[in-house]
mmCIF file with all atom_site columns, C-alpha atoms in Angstrom:
data_model
loop_
_atom_site.group_PDB
_atom_site.id
_atom_site.type_symbol
_atom_site.label_atom_id
_atom_site.label_alt_id
_atom_site.label_comp_id
_atom_site.label_asym_id
_atom_site.label_entity_id
_atom_site.label_seq_id
_atom_site.pdbx_PDB_ins_code
_atom_site.Cartn_x
_atom_site.Cartn_y
_atom_site.Cartn_z
_atom_site.occupancy
_atom_site.B_iso_or_equiv
_atom_site.pdbx_formal_charge
_atom_site.auth_seq_id
_atom_site.auth_comp_id
_atom_site.auth_asym_id
_atom_site.auth_atom_id
_atom_site.pdbx_PDB_model_num
ATOM 1   C CA . UNK A 1 1   ? -28.840 -62.926 20.347 1.00 0.00 ? 545 UNK A CA 1
ATOM 2   C CA . UNK A 1 2   ? -25.031 -63.251 20.314 1.00 0.00 ? 546 UNK A CA 1
ATOM 3   C CA . UNK A 1 3   ? -23.159 -60.187 19.980 1.00 0.00 ? 547 UNK A CA 1
ATOM 4   C CA . UNK A 1 4   ? -19.936 -58.522 20.452 1.00 0.00 ? 548 UNK A CA 1
ATOM 5   C CA . UNK A 1 5   ? -20.305 -55.508 22.794 1.00 0.00 ? 549 UNK A CA 1
ATOM 6   C CA . UNK A 1 6   ? -19.117 -52.083 21.844 1.00 0.00 ? 550 UNK A CA 1
ATOM 7   C CA . UNK A 1 7   ? -19.134 -50.203 25.159 1.00 0.00 ? 551 UNK A CA 1
ATOM 8   C CA . UNK A 1 8   ? -17.638 -46.934 23.732 1.00 0.00 ? 552 UNK A CA 1
ATOM 9   C CA . UNK A 1 9   ? -20.635 -46.341 21.735 1.00 0.00 ? 553 UNK A CA 1
ATOM 10  C CA . UNK A 1 10  ? -23.297 -47.553 24.120 1.00 0.00 ? 554 UNK A CA 1
ATOM 11  C CA . UNK A 1 11  ? -24.499 -43.973 25.191 1.00 0.00 ? 555 UNK A CA 1
ATOM 12  C CA . UNK A 1 12  ? -25.189 -43.146 21.720 1.00 0.00 ? 556 UNK A CA 1
ATOM 13  C CA . UNK A 1 13  ? -26.936 -46.350 20.679 1.00 0.00 ? 557 UNK A CA 1
ATOM 14  C CA . UNK A 1 14  ? -28.848 -46.444 24.123 1.00 0.00 ? 558 UNK A CA 1
ATOM 15  C CA . UNK A 1 15  ? -30.231 -42.804 23.196 1.00 0.00 ? 559 UNK A CA 1
ATOM 16  C CA . UNK A 1 16  ? -31.177 -43.914 19.937 1.00 0.00 ? 560 UNK A CA 1
ATOM 17  C CA . UNK A 1 17  ? -33.121 -46.830 21.353 1.00 0.00 ? 561 UNK A CA 1
ATOM 18  C CA . UNK A 1 18  ? -34.904 -44.685 23.755 1.00 0.00 ? 562 UNK A CA 1
ATOM 19  C CA . UNK A 1 19  ? -35.717 -42.430 20.917 1.00 0.00 ? 563 UNK A CA 1
ATOM 20  C CA . UNK A 1 20  ? -37.571 -45.212 19.127 1.00 0.00 ? 564 UNK A CA 1
ATOM 21  C CA . UNK A 1 21  ? -38.733 -47.465 22.063 1.00 0.00 ? 565 UNK A CA 1
ATOM 22  C CA . UNK A 1 22  ? -37.842 -46.879 25.600 1.00 0.00 ? 566 UNK A CA 1
ATOM 23  C CA . UNK A 1 23  ? -39.233 -50.315 26.670 1.00 0.00 ? 567 UNK A CA 1
ATOM 24  C CA . UNK A 1 24  ? -35.938 -51.661 25.022 1.00 0.00 ? 568 UNK A CA 1
ATOM 25  C CA . UNK A 1 25  ? -33.501 -49.562 27.135 1.00 0.00 ? 569 UNK A CA 1
ATOM 26  C CA . UNK A 1 26  ? -32.114 -51.977 29.819 1.00 0.00 ? 570 UNK A CA 1
ATOM 27  C CA . UNK A 1 27  ? -31.601 -51.464 33.438 1.00 0.00 ? 571 UNK A CA 1
ATOM 28  C CA . UNK A 1 28  ? -29.117 -54.221 33.476 1.00 0.00 ? 572 UNK A CA 1
ATOM 29  C CA . UNK A 1 29  ? -25.731 -52.749 33.926 1.00 0.00 ? 573 UNK A CA 1
ATOM 30  C CA . UNK A 1 30  ? -24.014 -55.436 32.277 1.00 0.00 ? 574 UNK A CA 1
ATOM 31  C CA . UNK A 1 31  ? -26.134 -55.055 29.079 1.00 0.00 ? 575 UNK A CA 1
ATOM 32  C CA . UNK A 1 32  ? -24.483 -53.230 26.206 1.00 0.00 ? 576 UNK A CA 1
ATOM 33  C CA . UNK A 1 33  ? -26.855 -51.843 23.615 1.00 0.00 ? 577 UNK A CA 1
ATOM 34  C CA . UNK A 1 34  ? -24.276 -50.982 21.276 1.00 0.00 ? 578 UNK A CA 1
ATOM 35  C CA . UNK A 1 35  ? -23.171 -54.233 19.677 1.00 0.00 ? 579 UNK A CA 1
ATOM 36  C CA . UNK A 1 36  ? -22.108 -56.192 16.560 1.00 0.00 ? 580 UNK A CA 1
ATOM 37  C CA . UNK A 1 37  ? -24.473 -59.081 15.937 1.00 0.00 ? 581 UNK A CA 1
ATOM 38  C CA . UNK A 1 38  ? -22.711 -62.526 15.878 1.00 0.00 ? 582 UNK A CA 1
ATOM 39  C CA . UNK A 1 39  ? -25.953 -64.565 15.494 1.00 0.00 ? 583 UNK A CA 1
ATOM 40  C CA . UNK A 1 40  ? -29.648 -63.530 15.692 1.00 0.00 ? 584 UNK A CA 1
ATOM 41  C CA . UNK A 1 41  ? -31.904 -65.148 16.174 1.00 0.00 ? 585 UNK A CA 1
ATOM 42  C CA . UNK A 1 42  ? -30.380 -67.703 18.320 1.00 0.00 ? 586 UNK A CA 1
ATOM 43  C CA . UNK A 1 43  ? -31.743 -70.638 20.629 1.00 0.00 ? 587 UNK A CA 1
ATOM 44  C CA . UNK A 1 44  ? -34.546 -69.200 22.688 1.00 0.00 ? 588 UNK A CA 1
ATOM 45  C CA . UNK A 1 45  ? -33.757 -71.297 25.761 1.00 0.00 ? 589 UNK A CA 1
ATOM 46  C CA . UNK A 1 46  ? -30.183 -72.549 25.456 1.00 0.00 ? 590 UNK A CA 1
ATOM 47  C CA . UNK A 1 47  ? -29.134 -75.852 27.135 1.00 0.00 ? 591 UNK A CA 1
ATOM 48  C CA . UNK A 1 48  ? -25.972 -76.347 28.855 1.00 0.00 ? 592 UNK A CA 1
ATOM 49  C CA . UNK A 1 49  ? -24.583 -78.015 25.851 1.00 0.00 ? 593 UNK A CA 1
ATOM 50  C CA . UNK A 1 50  ? -25.521 -75.072 23.693 1.00 0.00 ? 594 UNK A CA 1
ATOM 51  C CA . UNK A 1 51  ? -23.672 -72.609 26.112 1.00 0.00 ? 595 UNK A CA 1
ATOM 52  C CA . UNK A 1 52  ? -20.645 -74.981 25.935 1.00 0.00 ? 596 UNK A CA 1
ATOM 53  C CA . UNK A 1 53  ? -20.570 -74.929 22.189 1.00 0.00 ? 597 UNK A CA 1
ATOM 54  C CA . UNK A 1 54  ? -20.396 -71.170 22.154 1.00 0.00 ? 598 UNK A CA 1
ATOM 55  C CA . UNK A 1 55  ? -17.937 -71.070 24.835 1.00 0.00 ? 599 UNK A CA 1
ATOM 56  C CA . UNK A 1 56  ? -15.661 -73.651 23.037 1.00 0.00 ? 600 UNK A CA 1
ATOM 57  C CA . UNK A 1 57  ? -15.920 -71.494 19.807 1.00 0.00 ? 601 UNK A CA 1
ATOM 58  C CA . UNK A 1 58  ? -15.030 -68.393 21.596 1.00 0.00 ? 602 UNK A CA 1
ATOM 59  C CA . UNK A 1 59  ? -12.059 -70.032 23.480 1.00 0.00 ? 603 UNK A CA 1
ATOM 60  C CA . UNK A 1 60  ? -10.475 -71.183 20.164 1.00 0.00 ? 604 UNK A CA 1
ATOM 61  C CA . UNK A 1 61  ? -11.019 -67.810 18.549 1.00 0.00 ? 605 UNK A CA 1
ATOM 62  C CA . UNK A 1 62  ? -8.122  -65.303 19.364 1.00 0.00 ? 606 UNK A CA 1
ATOM 63  C CA . UNK A 1 63  ? -9.096  -61.930 20.581 1.00 0.00 ? 607 UNK A CA 1
ATOM 64  C CA . UNK A 1 64  ? -8.348  -59.144 17.870 1.00 0.00 ? 608 UNK A CA 1
ATOM 65  C CA . UNK A 1 65  ? -8.881  -55.449 17.454 1.00 0.00 ? 609 UNK A CA 1
ATOM 66  C CA . UNK A 1 66  ? -11.248 -53.616 15.128 1.00 0.00 ? 610 UNK A CA 1
ATOM 67  C CA . UNK A 1 67  ? -11.761 -50.014 14.045 1.00 0.00 ? 611 UNK A CA 1
ATOM 68  C CA . UNK A 1 68  ? -15.139 -48.474 13.798 1.00 0.00 ? 612 UNK A CA 1
ATOM 69  C CA . UNK A 1 69  ? -14.967 -45.314 11.871 1.00 0.00 ? 613 UNK A CA 1
ATOM 70  C CA . UNK A 1 70  ? -16.736 -45.577 8.404  1.00 0.00 ? 614 UNK A CA 1
ATOM 71  C CA . UNK A 1 71  ? -20.552 -45.318 8.214  1.00 0.00 ? 615 UNK A CA 1
ATOM 72  C CA . UNK A 1 72  ? -22.271 -47.530 5.763  1.00 0.00 ? 616 UNK A CA 1
ATOM 73  C CA . UNK A 1 73  ? -25.779 -48.009 4.588  1.00 0.00 ? 617 UNK A CA 1
ATOM 74  C CA . UNK A 1 74  ? -27.697 -50.974 3.496  1.00 0.00 ? 618 UNK A CA 1
ATOM 75  C CA . UNK A 1 75  ? -30.176 -50.918 0.921  1.00 0.00 ? 619 UNK A CA 1
ATOM 76  C CA . UNK A 1 76  ? -33.035 -50.951 3.288  1.00 0.00 ? 620 UNK A CA 1
ATOM 77  C CA . UNK A 1 77  ? -31.759 -47.629 4.822  1.00 0.00 ? 621 UNK A CA 1
ATOM 78  C CA . UNK A 1 78  ? -30.095 -49.210 7.862  1.00 0.00 ? 622 UNK A CA 1
ATOM 79  C CA . UNK A 1 79  ? -27.069 -46.848 8.792  1.00 0.00 ? 623 UNK A CA 1
ATOM 80  C CA . UNK A 1 80  ? -24.136 -48.589 10.592 1.00 0.00 ? 624 UNK A CA 1
ATOM 81  C CA . UNK A 1 81  ? -20.655 -48.637 11.272 1.00 0.00 ? 625 UNK A CA 1
ATOM 82  C CA . UNK A 1 82  ? -18.355 -50.900 9.525  1.00 0.00 ? 626 UNK A CA 1
ATOM 83  C CA . UNK A 1 83  ? -15.956 -52.773 11.570 1.00 0.00 ? 627 UNK A CA 1
ATOM 84  C CA . UNK A 1 84  ? -12.322 -53.078 9.910  1.00 0.00 ? 628 UNK A CA 1
ATOM 85  C CA . UNK A 1 85  ? -10.922 -55.727 9.702  1.00 0.00 ? 629 UNK A CA 1
ATOM 86  C CA . UNK A 1 86  ? -14.119 -57.920 9.977  1.00 0.00 ? 630 UNK A CA 1
ATOM 87  C CA . UNK A 1 87  ? -12.451 -61.262 9.348  1.00 0.00 ? 631 UNK A CA 1
ATOM 88  C CA . UNK A 1 88  ? -12.746 -62.511 13.079 1.00 0.00 ? 632 UNK A CA 1
ATOM 89  C CA . UNK A 1 89  ? -16.484 -61.336 13.337 1.00 0.00 ? 633 UNK A CA 1
ATOM 90  C CA . UNK A 1 90  ? -17.233 -63.196 10.065 1.00 0.00 ? 634 UNK A CA 1
ATOM 91  C CA . UNK A 1 91  ? -15.490 -66.300 11.320 1.00 0.00 ? 635 UNK A CA 1
ATOM 92  C CA . UNK A 1 92  ? -17.307 -66.117 14.726 1.00 0.00 ? 636 UNK A CA 1
ATOM 93  C CA . UNK A 1 93  ? -20.686 -65.851 12.897 1.00 0.00 ? 637 UNK A CA 1
ATOM 94  C CA . UNK A 1 94  ? -19.766 -68.643 10.418 1.00 0.00 ? 638 UNK A CA 1
ATOM 95  C CA . UNK A 1 95  ? -18.576 -70.998 13.147 1.00 0.00 ? 639 UNK A CA 1
ATOM 96  C CA . UNK A 1 96  ? -21.568 -70.447 15.473 1.00 0.00 ? 640 UNK A CA 1
ATOM 97  C CA . UNK A 1 97  ? -24.192 -70.792 12.569 1.00 0.00 ? 641 UNK A CA 1
ATOM 98  C CA . UNK A 1 98  ? -22.559 -73.904 11.465 1.00 0.00 ? 642 UNK A CA 1
ATOM 99  C CA . UNK A 1 99  ? -22.789 -75.336 14.939 1.00 0.00 ? 643 UNK A CA 1
ATOM 100 C CA . UNK A 1 100 ? -26.611 -74.367 15.113 1.00 0.00 ? 644 UNK A CA 1
ATOM 101 C CA . UNK A 1 101 ? -27.905 -74.819 11.448 1.00 0.00 ? 645 UNK A CA 1
ATOM 102 C CA . UNK A 1 102 ? -31.399 -74.524 12.708 1.00 0.00 ? 646 UNK A CA 1
ATOM 103 C CA . UNK A 1 103 ? -30.533 -70.856 13.356 1.00 0.00 ? 647 UNK A CA 1
ATOM 104 C CA . UNK A 1 104 ? -29.140 -69.140 10.238 1.00 0.00 ? 648 UNK A CA 1
ATOM 105 C CA . UNK A 1 105 ? -28.124 -65.523 10.662 1.00 0.00 ? 649 UNK A CA 1
ATOM 106 C CA . UNK A 1 106 ? -31.023 -63.065 10.216 1.00 0.00 ? 650 UNK A CA 1
ATOM 107 C CA . UNK A 1 107 ? -33.184 -66.215 9.684  1.00 0.00 ? 651 UNK A CA 1
ATOM 108 C CA . UNK A 1 108 ? -31.337 -66.827 6.440  1.00 0.00 ? 652 UNK A CA 1
ATOM 109 C CA . UNK A 1 109 ? -32.434 -63.594 4.874  1.00 0.00 ? 653 UNK A CA 1
ATOM 110 C CA . UNK A 1 110 ? -28.957 -62.616 3.515  1.00 0.00 ? 654 UNK A CA 1
ATOM 111 C CA . UNK A 1 111 ? -26.586 -64.539 1.542  1.00 0.00 ? 655 UNK A CA 1
ATOM 112 C CA . UNK A 1 112 ? -23.791 -62.307 2.637  1.00 0.00 ? 656 UNK A CA 1
ATOM 113 C CA . UNK A 1 113 ? -23.876 -61.583 6.401  1.00 0.00 ? 657 UNK A CA 1
ATOM 114 C CA . UNK A 1 114 ? -21.994 -58.211 6.817  1.00 0.00 ? 658 UNK A CA 1
ATOM 115 C CA . UNK A 1 115 ? -20.676 -57.543 10.335 1.00 0.00 ? 659 UNK A CA 1
ATOM 116 C CA . UNK A 1 116 ? -21.959 -54.126 11.424 1.00 0.00 ? 660 UNK A CA 1
ATOM 117 C CA . UNK A 1 117 ? -22.984 -51.868 14.301 1.00 0.00 ? 661 UNK A CA 1
ATOM 118 C CA . UNK A 1 118 ? -26.585 -50.459 13.692 1.00 0.00 ? 662 UNK A CA 1
ATOM 119 C CA . UNK A 1 119 ? -26.788 -46.731 14.434 1.00 0.00 ? 663 UNK A CA 1
ATOM 120 C CA . UNK A 1 120 ? -30.047 -45.738 13.012 1.00 0.00 ? 664 UNK A CA 1
ATOM 121 C CA . UNK A 1 121 ? -32.204 -45.845 9.712  1.00 0.00 ? 665 UNK A CA 1
ATOM 122 C CA . UNK A 1 122 ? -32.360 -43.324 6.883  1.00 0.00 ? 666 UNK A CA 1
ATOM 123 C CA . UNK A 1 123 ? -35.227 -40.814 7.530  1.00 0.00 ? 667 UNK A CA 1
ATOM 124 C CA . UNK A 1 124 ? -35.789 -37.075 7.065  1.00 0.00 ? 668 UNK A CA 1
ATOM 125 C CA . UNK A 1 125 ? -32.923 -35.368 8.853  1.00 0.00 ? 669 UNK A CA 1
ATOM 126 C CA . UNK A 1 126 ? -31.042 -38.666 9.501  1.00 0.00 ? 670 UNK A CA 1
ATOM 127 C CA . UNK A 1 127 ? -28.287 -39.708 7.037  1.00 0.00 ? 671 UNK A CA 1
ATOM 128 C CA . UNK A 1 128 ? -24.743 -40.841 6.937  1.00 0.00 ? 672 UNK A CA 1
ATOM 129 C CA . UNK A 1 129 ? -23.694 -37.085 7.013  1.00 0.00 ? 673 UNK A CA 1
ATOM 130 C CA . UNK A 1 130 ? -25.869 -36.240 10.164 1.00 0.00 ? 674 UNK A CA 1
ATOM 131 C CA . UNK A 1 131 ? -24.696 -39.287 11.886 1.00 0.00 ? 675 UNK A CA 1
ATOM 132 C CA . UNK A 1 132 ? -21.017 -38.441 11.165 1.00 0.00 ? 676 UNK A CA 1
ATOM 133 C CA . UNK A 1 133 ? -21.775 -35.079 12.843 1.00 0.00 ? 677 UNK A CA 1
ATOM 134 C CA . UNK A 1 134 ? -23.328 -36.595 15.796 1.00 0.00 ? 678 UNK A CA 1
ATOM 135 C CA . UNK A 1 135 ? -20.535 -39.239 16.183 1.00 0.00 ? 679 UNK A CA 1
ATOM 136 C CA . UNK A 1 136 ? -17.734 -36.633 15.698 1.00 0.00 ? 680 UNK A CA 1
ATOM 137 C CA . UNK A 1 137 ? -16.411 -36.705 19.207 1.00 0.00 ? 681 UNK A CA 1
ATOM 138 C CA . UNK A 1 138 ? -16.800 -40.498 19.391 1.00 0.00 ? 682 UNK A CA 1
ATOM 139 C CA . UNK A 1 139 ? -15.215 -41.762 16.236 1.00 0.00 ? 683 UNK A CA 1
ATOM 140 C CA . UNK A 1 140 ? -13.006 -43.586 15.411 1.00 0.00 ? 684 UNK A CA 1
ATOM 141 C CA . UNK A 1 141 ? -13.464 -46.301 18.040 1.00 0.00 ? 685 UNK A CA 1
ATOM 142 C CA . UNK A 1 142 ? -10.656 -48.938 18.068 1.00 0.00 ? 686 UNK A CA 1
ATOM 143 C CA . UNK A 1 143 ? -11.475 -51.694 20.384 1.00 0.00 ? 687 UNK A CA 1
ATOM 144 C CA . UNK A 1 144 ? -10.768 -55.423 21.219 1.00 0.00 ? 688 UNK A CA 1
ATOM 145 C CA . UNK A 1 145 ? -13.123 -57.989 20.221 1.00 0.00 ? 689 UNK A CA 1
ATOM 146 C CA . UNK A 1 146 ? -12.520 -60.021 23.286 1.00 0.00 ? 690 UNK A CA 1
ATOM 147 C CA . UNK A 1 147 ? -16.079 -61.563 24.279 1.00 0.00 ? 691 UNK A CA 1
ATOM 148 C CA . UNK A 1 148 ? -19.417 -62.769 22.961 1.00 0.00 ? 692 UNK A CA 1
ATOM 149 C CA . UNK A 1 149 ? -22.482 -61.654 24.996 1.00 0.00 ? 693 UNK A CA 1
ATOM 150 C CA . UNK A 1 150 ? -25.586 -63.626 25.048 1.00 0.00 ? 694 UNK A CA 1
ATOM 151 C CA . UNK A 1 151 ? -28.369 -60.847 25.188 1.00 0.00 ? 695 UNK A CA 1
ATOM 152 C CA . UNK A 1 152 ? -31.932 -61.095 25.740 1.00 0.00 ? 696 UNK A CA 1
ATOM 153 C CA . UNK A 1 153 ? -34.034 -58.449 23.908 1.00 0.00 ? 697 UNK A CA 1
ATOM 154 C CA . UNK A 1 154 ? -37.527 -57.985 25.122 1.00 0.00 ? 698 UNK A CA 1
ATOM 155 C CA . UNK A 1 155 ? -39.811 -54.934 26.179 1.00 0.00 ? 699 UNK A CA 1
ATOM 156 C CA . UNK A 1 156 ? -38.886 -53.981 29.508 1.00 0.00 ? 700 UNK A CA 1
ATOM 157 C CA . UNK A 1 157 ? -36.547 -57.133 29.811 1.00 0.00 ? 701 UNK A CA 1
ATOM 158 C CA . UNK A 1 158 ? -33.198 -56.563 27.983 1.00 0.00 ? 702 UNK A CA 1
ATOM 159 C CA . UNK A 1 159 ? -30.521 -58.148 29.788 1.00 0.00 ? 703 UNK A CA 1
ATOM 160 C CA . UNK A 1 160 ? -27.122 -59.983 29.620 1.00 0.00 ? 704 UNK A CA 1
ATOM 161 C CA . UNK A 1 161 ? -27.525 -63.626 30.042 1.00 0.00 ? 705 UNK A CA 1
ATOM 162 C CA . UNK A 1 162 ? -23.992 -64.833 29.657 1.00 0.00 ? 706 UNK A CA 1
ATOM 163 C CA . UNK A 1 163 ? -20.556 -63.730 28.464 1.00 0.00 ? 707 UNK A CA 1
ATOM 164 C CA . UNK A 1 164 ? -17.951 -65.995 26.465 1.00 0.00 ? 708 UNK A CA 1
ATOM 165 C CA . UNK A 1 165 ? -14.365 -64.557 26.454 1.00 0.00 ? 709 UNK A CA 1
ATOM 166 C CA . UNK A 1 166 ? -12.458 -65.078 23.285 1.00 0.00 ? 710 UNK A CA 1
ATOM 167 C CA . UNK A 1 167 ? -9.019  -66.734 23.560 1.00 0.00 ? 711 UNK A CA 1
ATOM 168 C CA . UNK A 1 168 ? -6.331  -64.548 24.715 1.00 0.00 ? 712 UNK A CA 1
ATOM 169 C CA . UNK A 1 169 ? -8.726  -62.015 26.249 1.00 0.00 ? 713 UNK A CA 1
#
């Protein structure tokens, strides 16, 4: 997976990850659980050329700032933070998806790929109001979008494989 890390929210997302499946809690200190997905799934075993393409796209994309404050909900119940503005994130996804046409975002499941940071899923006792209360001391987050991380997600093996700085970062 290619993702923009959001370190400020990592303790919260790490705790939610542990709640659902502790085998996905990483021991890698460079791995950031809280992220905004750029492209997933991506190449399972990327070549040097694949990595160079991502590095080139990242370098040509100026770093920018986003604000995470508003909680949204997708029709399937996924509760998430909405990055504003999201134009740089949409552009990164579009450019990388175009460079890797055999790897459409989310396997091609959605016509409009909406940048977001997943927080949880609606269930009894968990909704946008409860999440807003849980995150009251953490939000808003204003952060630079300054790199793309290549993350490996697997039971007992979540780790950072590479980072690609954005231009100007």
